[in-house]
Amino acid sequence: MKRAAVLRWLETASLSLADMREASVLRRGLDAISATFSGKKAAVNTVLRKREVLNHLLELAVEEKVLTSNPLHEVKWTAPKTTEAVDPMYTSMPGSDACWTIGSANGRRC
């Protein structure tokens, strides 16, 4: 009984594949995966991974002859830029606190 209710909800809450042919719908979807539920910018790797999943789903629709081509290839959209921040885990500066803390936790010193 629960499964049927969930499937009904999915049918009403989901877009049809026919809607995915419209660039505006795809662009809205791409913008949505670029943000977290709280509205903040999503991490670049997260956005790229989610876009890849969307691309694979649309490629499957092409393979199954539901769509004639992947409409994602026709949408001009720029992925968010990577941040310029450096992860201290990969920073190797002798004498720096970050290097000493991480290095000593691993039994190594910079």
C-alpha atoms as one frame of an Amber mdcrd trajectory, in Angstrom:
protein
   0.000   0.000   0.000   2.803   2.428   0.869   4.626   1.638  -2.359   1.575
   2.540  -4.458   1.223   5.856  -2.641   4.890   6.674  -3.204   4.641   5.807
  -6.900   1.525   7.985  -7.278   3.340  10.868  -5.608   6.354  10.401  -7.897
   4.115  10.487 -10.963   2.472  13.741  -9.905   5.681  15.420  -8.650   7.895
  14.493 -11.614   8.259  16.093 -15.006   7.591  14.017 -18.066  10.471  13.273
 -20.414   8.649  15.299 -23.060   9.131  18.379 -20.857  12.876  17.748 -20.892
  12.983  18.700 -24.575  12.533  22.347 -23.594  15.761  24.256 -22.935  14.105
  26.404 -20.261  13.106  23.300 -18.280  16.614  21.842 -18.488  18.187  25.167
 -17.550  15.931  25.418 -14.476  16.965  21.888 -13.541  20.649  22.668 -13.967
  20.260  25.780 -11.840  18.463  23.706  -9.198  21.290  21.174  -8.942  23.697
  24.078  -8.504  22.183  24.964  -5.142  21.695  23.184  -1.852  18.298  22.812
  -0.190  19.164  25.830   1.957  19.750  27.923  -1.176  23.540  28.132  -0.893
  25.848  27.323  -3.790  26.492  23.604  -4.083  30.045  22.336  -4.286  31.404
  22.185  -7.824  32.001  18.427  -7.672  28.424  17.902  -6.511  27.019  19.963
  -9.379  29.141  18.169 -11.964  28.212  14.752 -10.551  24.490  15.575 -10.608
  24.753  16.918 -14.160  26.458  13.694 -15.185  23.590  11.683 -13.684  21.057
  13.816 -15.588  23.048  13.330 -18.793  23.095   9.550 -18.316  19.336   9.490
 -17.702  18.699  11.439 -20.884  21.087   9.171 -22.821  19.104   6.184 -21.534
  15.907   7.828 -22.795  17.541   8.160 -26.221  18.646   4.527 -26.121  15.111
   3.443 -25.209  13.762   5.577 -28.106  11.771   7.839 -25.776  13.785  10.838
 -26.996  15.371  11.221 -30.430  18.430  13.043 -29.061  19.851  14.197 -25.761
  18.509  17.728 -25.269  21.167  18.487 -22.663  23.753  18.758 -25.464  21.820
  21.687 -26.929  21.578  23.762 -23.742  24.188  26.443 -23.234  24.983  26.356
 -19.543  28.153  27.100 -17.650  29.054  25.025 -14.633  30.019  26.972 -11.517
  33.665  27.913 -11.174  35.916  26.078  -8.771  36.934  27.912  -5.645  40.464
  29.174  -5.312  40.768  27.896  -1.742  43.603  25.500  -1.033  42.888  22.423
   1.029  45.364  22.460   3.926  45.481  18.654   3.795  47.488  18.972   0.577
  49.530  22.015   1.562  53.142  21.328   2.325  54.762  24.381   3.863  57.437
  23.611   6.447  56.765  25.415   9.685  53.083  26.058   9.007  50.604  25.063
  11.710  48.395  23.270   9.197  51.254  21.148   7.958  52.453  20.373  11.481
  48.974  19.423  12.746  48.167  17.194   9.809  51.664  15.760   9.601  51.882
  14.909  13.282  48.443  13.235  13.192  49.795  10.914  10.500  53.097  10.356
  12.320  54.952  12.499   9.772  56.322  15.985   9.944  56.677  18.438   7.069
